[in-house]
Amino acid sequence: MLSLLPIDGVLAVIAAWLSIGICGVFALRRFAFVSRVLFPAGGLVCLALALFALQALFQSPQVAVLPLGLPGLPFHLRLDALAAFFLLVIGGAGAGVSIFAAGYFRQGEGTPPGLLCLEYHVFLASMAMVVLADDAYAFMVAWETMALSSFFLVTANHKVPEIRDAGFLYLLVAHVGAIAILLCFGVLQANTGDYTFANMRAQSLTPFWASAAFLLALFGFGAKAGIFPLHVWLPEAHPAAPSPVSALMSGVMLKTAVYGMVRVSFDLLHLQLWWWGALLLAVGLATALFGVVFATVQSDMKRLLAYSSIENIGLLFAAIGLAVIFNAYGMRALSALALTACLFHVASHALFKSLLFVGTGMVLHATGQRNLGRLGGLVRFMPWVAWLVLIGVLASSGLPPLSGFASEWLLLQTFLFTPGLPHPFLNMVIPVLAAAVALIAALAGYAMVKFFGVVFLGQPREETLREAHDAGWLERIGMLWLAAGCVVLGLLPTQFIVLIDRVTIDLLGWGLGRQVAQTGWLILAPFSVERASFSPLLFFGGVLFCSVLAFLLVRAIYHGHMRRAPPWDCGFAWQTARMQDTAEGFGQPIRQIFEPLLRLERHLPTAADREPRYRVVVGDHSWFRLYLPIAHGVEFLARQVGRLQRGRISIYLLYSFLTLLFMLFLVR
Amino acid sequence: MTLSGLLSQCLALVLALVLAPLLTGWVNQWRAWLQNRSGPGLLQPYRMLHKLFNKESVLAESASPFFRAAPYIIFGCMTLACAIIPMLSTDLPLSIAADAIALVGLFAVARVFLSLAAMDIGTSFGSLGARREMLVGFLAEPALLAVLFTASLIANSTALTTIVTSLAHREFAIYPSLAFAGIAFTFVSFAENARVPVDNPATHLELTMIHEALILEYSGRHLALIEWAASLKLFAYSCIGLAIFFPWGIAEAEAPLALIFAIPALVSKLAIGGFLLALIETLSAKMRIFRVPEFLASAFMLAVIGMLVHLLLGV
């Protein structure tokens, strides 16, 4: 058998994606070929990537140099444990989304299917390249390719003006972020002129320059991840894209920013200062709270999910922050725990958010509606989608025994057990912040109940919803794959932690695996069973056993008689579907409690109105207080510069003449 | 797993399932007496359950399978919750399955399923109740977690059995951090169990009801299971409170014979607790729904202050 190094395998995967994309260009409008052959092939390639990544996790880092790019500036690639883990996430979530996409894309929606196929697979390949890159040049090329390919995917339906606007906003923020990342690499190479990551690792920067590099990385990767206040593009761009692309962007692309943050702060920088961690923690928690409050008040289902992604990214950054704090004080066991929680959540969020986004895609196709106020009752017409989305919803709410809870549990454990931090303030504040994480998690549950309850439960708010059709078989396979991932990750967290262990050992020299091996595979106990333990399988088994036993006993002792009747109408016989709680109504308590966070525009009807209308628009303060002033400033400057532009040749000649004079004066 | 552990586990579970309706009956009876009524008797909840189980279940036409599955899942969750709380003994084999955080997660699962089931029919009351229940929940859940965190920080563990053991072995004194946590816990348990300042279990008034609005569409065996689960929840909450704030009389692994004394200790503590619950319910008035967030936010703040007091002063 041919022995294939994992890095060669990963490169083959990237080449395969690119060739699938090019095939798409040649079959530009042959819809059946693209959707039934190319996309499933891409999905299989994703699976291959996951397998190679799994293999690479257990091997020592491998390097490769690709003779691409400029002369004397080849692409350096390196596949270490961290890269392998993120490739595993890309492959695992990508496989489900690709197979779903095979059934999802419809004919005649904006961009021709072949072109969409090219952009989609270039997007996947560039994400893999970002993770694989081992020098700033290759990284930036891959990063930009990722931004551009996703921009074209977002604007697939470019005939809609809102989608174009969203795309341009995304492109702008992505590039502002990319500049910061480029500058960060510039600081990291410390004037040696060698931009390989190996050289950056060898440099020892002064704390000042290290902090500068860290802050630039935080800005750059934060812009990609949607960290507050750089988040404004995310709720615009993610919903605008076709659903499988939203799934990839929210589920997978945001994780490349997390990857970059971990790579820079744990691998490339040789030292870590505690206040970096504190900053990450503060920014992360603020982002998470902001995201989840906004998620609960949304009335567009894809925007709701986009805000929920902001919340999850915030939690991820907070976890990285904790890892940095502990590592700065040399507490490697706790640092490893925090990083494990972070990476666990990376995988878990990739799966459940992809699942939720593709679920909204199904709803969108079946009903043509994104507005929660016009949906409802879909569990009766699309049971497959509803039940699979329910798994994603429960995982996203952080409910045991699914994957969201396992990562949240690890994160809360990290927050709670901080004794012995040499910094008294941090020592006191961090456990208290655990309460904030609990609040965020509970609010996430609120948002998810709203999402699922309003879309899938109740009665259909429009008559047309009764014709909604369920998912096709390819879509079902894709969703099943993602849902199974949520369940498996949730039920068997210890097995997955063994994989994450390779990363933390590589980066921090410590892993939780030893402890996990001691307590056995059934029980998750990061320190010891006396201190904290959680066994998802026992937990799930317990609930299931009690429920089934109750069911059987009730049937056996009493009876199973049942009768269908109209719902109780409280004596008011004329109940319609419009009388159900709306999405706005469901979010109203949160809107009231968190009013200072939101920018509310209320249009209340007066008593004299012939056609009373009630309208509430929830806006984002940061857009009005931060972005619009900057935009106005730029506009003002542009107008000032524009004065120079008179449109008459004689004036331009005068400018040239004056410039010449000035130059002569300078070089005199 | 030892034989005595298995025994105490089974005993705790059976005791919870049997005694939970009695506790509800006890509280209701005291409420009646304190309000100068004669009351339905202690055994009324059992009669109620028996009656409901015998009746046929009337299901709304639009109910999906989710609606029918929810009562069983909620009942399963509450049963497991009672199984992992060290009410009689700290020697519980099942307690490794879930620690304090997972216990709160368990309550959250039940709440989410109940709320979703209420939204399933699509009547205005159901979704109104679901909205209110989630409103209470999203504030009560972090407050409860913060209370448990205080205890976890004292015991340096989130495992419930370790928390109870280490709290039981402390010197007898009033600890300020636990006092704050205790007040917060009382607030939370009133809210979570739909008791008077937050919700009134005896009313069906549209403007105020929370729990009753959620279960309006349930009937027959489904309603019986939900009512039983609600009793179990009250029982579980009482037992957590008693185990953390009054951890005396709970048997330990080394002394399995203490189990014999643990049962009367638990029953008498529950009896006193139930009386106090009825007393507070009688003395206080139902709040407007808009005041509930303030009530719960103050519980959250108190719990956080409890944590801070422990972290600052170490007591």
CSV table of C-alpha atoms in Angstrom, one decimal, chain B residues 12-315:
chain,number,residue,atom,x,y,z
B,12,ALA,CA,-33.5,8.1,47.7
B,13,LEU,CA,-35.2,7.6,44.4
B,14,VAL,CA,-38.2,5.8,45.8
B,15,LEU,CA,-38.5,8.2,48.7
B,16,ALA,CA,-38.5,11.2,46.2
B,17,LEU,CA,-41.1,9.6,44.0
B,18,VAL,CA,-43.4,8.8,46.8
B,19,LEU,CA,-42.9,11.8,49.1
B,20,ALA,CA,-42.9,14.5,46.5
B,21,PRO,CA,-46.7,14.7,46.1
B,22,LEU,CA,-47.0,14.6,49.9
B,23,LEU,CA,-44.7,17.6,50.2
B,24,THR,CA,-46.9,19.5,47.8
B,25,GLY,CA,-50.0,18.4,49.8
B,26,TRP,CA,-48.3,19.5,53.0
B,27,VAL,CA,-47.6,22.9,51.7
B,28,ASN,CA,-51.1,23.3,50.3
B,29,GLN,CA,-52.6,22.1,53.5
B,30,TRP,CA,-50.6,24.7,55.5
B,31,ARG,CA,-51.5,27.4,53.1
B,32,ALA,CA,-55.2,26.5,53.6
B,33,TRP,CA,-54.8,26.5,57.4
B,34,LEU,CA,-53.0,29.8,57.4
B,35,GLN,CA,-55.7,31.3,55.3
B,36,ASN,CA,-58.4,30.0,57.6
B,37,ARG,CA,-59.6,27.4,55.2
B,38,SER,CA,-60.0,23.7,56.1
B,39,GLY,CA,-57.9,22.5,53.2
B,40,PRO,CA,-58.3,19.4,51.0
B,41,GLY,CA,-56.1,17.1,53.1
B,42,LEU,CA,-52.6,15.9,52.8
B,43,LEU,CA,-53.3,13.1,50.4
B,44,GLN,CA,-55.1,15.3,47.8
B,45,PRO,CA,-52.2,15.3,45.3
B,46,TYR,CA,-52.2,11.5,45.2
B,47,ARG,CA,-56.0,11.4,44.6
B,48,MET,CA,-55.4,14.0,41.9
B,49,LEU,CA,-52.7,12.0,40.2
B,50,HIS,CA,-54.8,8.8,40.4
B,51,LYS,CA,-57.8,10.6,38.9
B,52,LEU,CA,-55.7,12.1,36.1
B,53,PHE,CA,-54.0,8.8,35.2
B,54,ASN,CA,-57.4,7.1,34.9
B,55,LYS,CA,-58.8,9.8,32.6
B,56,GLU,CA,-58.3,9.7,28.9
B,57,SER,CA,-56.0,12.2,27.4
B,58,VAL,CA,-57.6,14.8,25.3
B,59,LEU,CA,-55.1,16.1,22.7
B,60,ALA,CA,-55.4,19.2,20.6
B,61,GLU,CA,-55.9,18.5,16.9
B,62,SER,CA,-52.7,20.3,16.0
B,63,ALA,CA,-50.5,18.6,18.6
B,64,SER,CA,-47.3,17.2,17.2
B,65,PRO,CA,-45.4,14.1,18.6
B,66,PHE,CA,-43.2,16.6,20.4
B,67,PHE,CA,-46.2,17.6,22.6
B,68,ARG,CA,-46.8,14.0,23.6
B,69,ALA,CA,-43.2,13.1,24.3
B,70,ALA,CA,-42.5,16.2,26.4
B,71,PRO,CA,-44.3,15.1,29.7
B,72,TYR,CA,-42.3,11.8,29.8
B,73,ILE,CA,-39.0,13.7,29.1
B,74,ILE,CA,-39.8,16.2,31.8
B,75,PHE,CA,-40.7,13.5,34.3
B,76,GLY,CA,-37.5,11.6,33.4
B,77,CYS,CA,-35.4,14.8,34.0
B,78,MET,CA,-36.9,15.5,37.4
B,79,THR,CA,-36.5,11.8,38.5
B,80,LEU,CA,-32.9,11.9,37.5
B,81,ALA,CA,-32.5,15.2,39.4
B,82,CYS,CA,-33.9,13.6,42.5
B,83,ALA,CA,-31.5,10.7,42.0
B,84,ILE,CA,-28.4,12.7,41.9
B,85,ILE,CA,-29.1,15.1,44.8
B,86,PRO,CA,-27.6,13.8,48.0
B,87,MET,CA,-30.7,14.0,50.2
B,88,LEU,CA,-30.2,11.0,52.4
B,89,SER,CA,-26.6,10.0,51.9
B,90,THR,CA,-23.5,11.2,50.1
B,91,ASP,CA,-22.8,7.7,48.9
B,92,LEU,CA,-24.7,7.9,45.6
B,93,PRO,CA,-23.4,5.9,42.7
B,94,LEU,CA,-25.3,8.0,40.2
B,95,SER,CA,-23.9,11.3,41.4
B,96,ILE,CA,-20.9,10.9,39.1
B,97,ALA,CA,-23.3,11.3,36.2
B,98,ALA,CA,-23.9,15.0,36.9
B,99,ASP,CA,-22.4,17.6,39.1
B,100,ALA,CA,-24.0,20.9,40.2
B,101,ILE,CA,-23.7,22.5,36.7
B,102,ALA,CA,-25.2,19.4,35.0
B,103,LEU,CA,-28.0,19.5,37.6
B,104,VAL,CA,-28.9,23.0,36.6
B,105,GLY,CA,-28.6,21.8,33.0
B,106,LEU,CA,-31.1,19.1,33.8
B,107,PHE,CA,-33.6,21.6,35.1
B,108,ALA,CA,-33.0,23.7,32.0
B,109,VAL,CA,-33.8,20.7,29.7
B,110,ALA,CA,-37.1,20.3,31.5
B,111,ARG,CA,-37.9,23.9,31.2
B,112,VAL,CA,-37.0,24.1,27.5
B,113,PHE,CA,-39.1,21.1,26.7
B,114,LEU,CA,-42.1,22.3,28.7
B,115,SER,CA,-41.9,25.7,27.0
B,116,LEU,CA,-41.6,24.2,23.5
B,117,ALA,CA,-44.4,21.9,24.2
B,118,ALA,CA,-46.6,24.9,25.3
B,119,MET,CA,-45.8,26.6,22.0
B,120,ASP,CA,-46.6,23.5,20.0
B,121,ILE,CA,-50.4,23.9,20.0
B,122,GLY,CA,-50.3,27.4,18.8
B,123,THR,CA,-52.8,29.1,21.2
B,124,SER,CA,-52.0,32.5,22.5
B,125,PHE,CA,-51.9,31.3,26.1
B,126,GLY,CA,-49.3,28.6,25.4
B,127,SER,CA,-46.8,30.9,23.8
B,128,LEU,CA,-47.4,33.6,26.4
B,129,GLY,CA,-46.7,31.1,29.1
B,130,ALA,CA,-43.6,29.9,27.3
B,131,ARG,CA,-42.3,33.4,27.0
B,132,ARG,CA,-42.8,34.1,30.7
B,133,GLU,CA,-41.4,30.7,31.7
B,134,MET,CA,-38.2,31.4,29.7
B,135,LEU,CA,-38.1,34.9,31.1
B,136,VAL,CA,-38.1,33.5,34.7
B,137,GLY,CA,-35.7,30.8,33.6
B,138,PHE,CA,-33.0,32.9,32.0
B,139,LEU,CA,-32.7,34.9,35.2
B,140,ALA,CA,-33.2,32.1,37.7
B,141,GLU,CA,-30.8,29.7,36.1
B,142,PRO,CA,-27.7,31.9,36.4
B,143,ALA,CA,-28.8,32.8,39.9
B,144,LEU,CA,-29.1,29.2,40.9
B,145,LEU,CA,-25.7,28.5,39.3
B,146,ALA,CA,-24.2,31.4,41.2
B,147,VAL,CA,-25.6,30.0,44.5
B,148,LEU,CA,-24.1,26.6,43.6
B,149,PHE,CA,-20.8,28.2,42.6
B,150,THR,CA,-20.5,29.8,46.0
B,151,ALA,CA,-20.9,26.4,47.6
B,152,SER,CA,-18.5,24.9,45.0
B,153,LEU,CA,-15.9,27.5,45.8
B,154,ILE,CA,-16.1,26.8,49.5
B,155,ALA,CA,-15.8,23.0,48.9
B,156,ASN,CA,-13.4,23.4,45.9
B,157,SER,CA,-15.6,21.1,43.9
B,158,THR,CA,-18.7,21.1,41.8
B,159,ALA,CA,-19.6,17.5,42.7
B,160,LEU,CA,-22.7,17.7,44.8
B,161,THR,CA,-21.7,14.9,47.2
B,162,THR,CA,-18.3,16.5,47.9
B,163,ILE,CA,-20.0,19.9,48.4
B,164,VAL,CA,-22.4,18.4,50.9
B,165,THR,CA,-19.7,16.4,52.7
B,166,SER,CA,-17.4,19.4,53.1
B,167,LEU,CA,-20.2,21.7,54.2
B,168,ALA,CA,-21.4,19.2,56.7
B,169,HIS,CA,-17.9,19.0,58.3
B,170,ARG,CA,-17.5,22.7,58.8
B,171,GLU,CA,-17.8,24.3,62.2
B,172,PHE,CA,-21.4,25.3,63.0
B,173,ALA,CA,-21.6,29.0,62.4
B,174,ILE,CA,-23.4,31.5,60.2
B,175,TYR,CA,-21.2,32.0,57.2
B,176,PRO,CA,-21.9,35.4,55.5
B,177,SER,CA,-21.3,34.0,52.0
B,178,LEU,CA,-23.8,31.2,52.5
B,179,ALA,CA,-26.3,33.5,54.1
B,180,PHE,CA,-26.3,35.6,51.0
B,181,ALA,CA,-26.5,32.5,48.8
B,182,GLY,CA,-29.3,31.2,51.0
B,183,ILE,CA,-31.4,34.2,50.5
B,184,ALA,CA,-30.7,34.1,46.8
B,185,PHE,CA,-31.6,30.4,46.7
B,186,THR,CA,-34.9,31.1,48.5
B,187,PHE,CA,-35.8,33.7,45.9
B,188,VAL,CA,-34.9,31.4,43.0
B,189,SER,CA,-36.8,28.5,44.4
B,190,PHE,CA,-39.9,30.6,44.7
B,191,ALA,CA,-39.6,31.6,41.1
B,192,GLU,CA,-38.6,28.2,39.7
B,193,ASN,CA,-41.4,26.4,41.5
B,194,ALA,CA,-44.1,28.8,40.5
B,195,ARG,CA,-44.8,30.0,44.0
B,196,VAL,CA,-46.6,33.0,45.2
B,197,PRO,CA,-44.5,36.2,44.8
B,198,VAL,CA,-43.8,35.1,41.2
B,199,ASP,CA,-46.6,32.9,40.2
B,200,ASN,CA,-49.7,31.5,41.8
B,201,PRO,CA,-50.2,27.7,41.5
B,202,ALA,CA,-53.9,28.1,42.4
B,203,THR,CA,-54.9,30.6,39.8
B,204,HIS,CA,-56.0,30.5,36.1
B,205,LEU,CA,-56.0,34.3,35.7
B,206,GLU,CA,-54.8,35.1,32.2
B,207,LEU,CA,-52.8,38.1,33.1
B,208,THR,CA,-50.7,36.5,35.8
B,209,MET,CA,-50.3,32.8,35.3
B,210,ILE,CA,-47.0,31.3,34.1
B,211,HIS,CA,-46.9,27.6,34.9
B,212,GLU,CA,-50.6,27.1,34.5
B,213,ALA,CA,-50.6,28.8,31.1
B,214,LEU,CA,-47.9,26.4,29.9
B,215,ILE,CA,-49.8,23.3,30.8
B,216,LEU,CA,-53.2,24.5,29.8
B,217,GLU,CA,-53.5,22.1,26.9
B,218,TYR,CA,-52.4,19.0,28.8
B,219,SER,CA,-54.9,16.6,30.2
B,220,GLY,CA,-55.2,13.0,31.5
B,221,ARG,CA,-52.0,11.1,32.0
B,222,HIS,CA,-49.8,13.8,30.4
B,223,LEU,CA,-51.1,16.3,32.9
B,224,ALA,CA,-50.6,13.8,35.7
B,225,LEU,CA,-46.9,13.3,34.7
B,226,ILE,CA,-46.3,17.1,34.5
B,227,GLU,CA,-47.9,17.6,37.9
B,228,TRP,CA,-45.9,14.8,39.4
B,229,ALA,CA,-42.8,16.3,37.8
B,230,ALA,CA,-43.6,19.7,39.3
B,231,SER,CA,-43.9,18.1,42.8
B,232,LEU,CA,-40.6,16.3,42.1
B,233,LYS,CA,-39.0,19.7,41.2
B,234,LEU,CA,-40.2,21.3,44.4
B,235,PHE,CA,-38.9,18.3,46.3
B,236,ALA,CA,-35.6,18.4,44.5
B,237,TYR,CA,-35.2,22.1,45.1
B,238,SER,CA,-36.0,21.7,48.8
B,239,CYS,CA,-33.5,18.9,49.0
B,240,ILE,CA,-30.7,20.9,47.4
B,241,GLY,CA,-31.4,23.8,49.8
B,242,LEU,CA,-31.5,21.5,52.8
B,243,ALA,CA,-28.4,19.7,51.7
B,244,ILE,CA,-26.3,22.8,51.1
B,245,PHE,CA,-27.6,25.1,53.9
B,246,PHE,CA,-28.6,22.6,56.5
B,247,PRO,CA,-26.4,19.5,55.7
B,248,TRP,CA,-26.9,17.7,59.0
B,249,GLY,CA,-28.2,14.2,59.3
B,250,ILE,CA,-27.1,13.2,55.8
B,251,ALA,CA,-25.4,9.8,55.9
B,252,GLU,CA,-22.0,9.3,54.6
B,253,ALA,CA,-20.2,6.5,52.8
B,254,GLU,CA,-18.4,5.3,55.9
B,255,ALA,CA,-21.5,5.1,58.0
B,256,PRO,CA,-24.3,3.3,56.0
B,257,LEU,CA,-26.3,2.7,59.2
B,258,ALA,CA,-26.8,6.4,59.5
B,259,LEU,CA,-29.2,6.0,56.6
B,260,ILE,CA,-31.8,4.9,59.2
B,261,PHE,CA,-31.5,8.2,60.9
B,262,ALA,CA,-31.3,10.2,57.7
B,263,ILE,CA,-34.9,9.5,56.7
B,264,PRO,CA,-36.5,11.0,59.8
B,265,ALA,CA,-34.0,13.9,59.6
B,266,LEU,CA,-35.0,14.6,56.0
B,267,VAL,CA,-38.7,14.3,56.6
B,268,SER,CA,-38.6,16.7,59.6
B,269,LYS,CA,-36.5,19.2,57.7
B,270,LEU,CA,-38.9,19.0,54.8
B,271,ALA,CA,-41.8,19.5,57.1
B,272,ILE,CA,-40.4,22.6,58.6
B,273,GLY,CA,-39.3,23.8,55.2
B,274,GLY,CA,-42.7,23.2,53.7
B,275,PHE,CA,-44.4,25.1,56.6
B,276,LEU,CA,-42.1,28.1,56.0
B,277,LEU,CA,-42.8,28.0,52.3
B,278,ALA,CA,-46.5,28.2,53.0
B,279,LEU,CA,-46.0,30.9,55.6
B,280,ILE,CA,-44.0,33.1,53.2
B,281,GLU,CA,-46.6,32.4,50.4
B,282,THR,CA,-49.4,33.5,52.7
B,283,LEU,CA,-47.6,36.6,53.9
B,284,SER,CA,-46.6,37.9,50.5
B,285,ALA,CA,-48.6,39.1,47.5
B,286,LYS,CA,-48.3,38.1,43.9
B,287,MET,CA,-46.0,40.4,42.0
B,288,ARG,CA,-46.8,41.9,38.6
B,289,ILE,CA,-45.0,40.0,35.9
B,290,PHE,CA,-42.9,43.1,35.1
B,291,ARG,CA,-41.5,43.1,38.6
B,292,VAL,CA,-40.3,39.5,38.3
B,293,PRO,CA,-37.1,40.4,36.5
B,294,GLU,CA,-36.2,42.8,39.2
B,295,PHE,CA,-36.9,40.2,41.9
B,296,LEU,CA,-34.8,37.6,40.1
B,297,ALA,CA,-32.0,40.1,39.2
B,298,SER,CA,-31.8,40.9,43.0
B,299,ALA,CA,-31.5,37.1,43.6
B,300,PHE,CA,-28.7,37.0,41.0
B,301,MET,CA,-26.9,40.0,42.6
B,302,LEU,CA,-27.2,38.4,46.1
B,303,ALA,CA,-25.8,35.2,44.9
B,304,VAL,CA,-22.9,37.0,43.2
B,305,ILE,CA,-22.3,39.0,46.4
B,306,GLY,CA,-22.2,35.7,48.2
B,307,MET,CA,-19.5,34.5,45.9
B,308,LEU,CA,-17.6,37.8,46.3
B,309,VAL,CA,-17.8,37.6,50.1
B,310,HIS,CA,-16.3,34.2,50.0
B,311,LEU,CA,-13.6,35.2,47.6
B,312,LEU,CA,-12.8,38.4,49.5
B,313,LEU,CA,-13.1,37.3,53.1
B,314,GLY,CA,-12.7,33.6,52.7
B,315,VAL,CA,-15.8,32.8,54.8
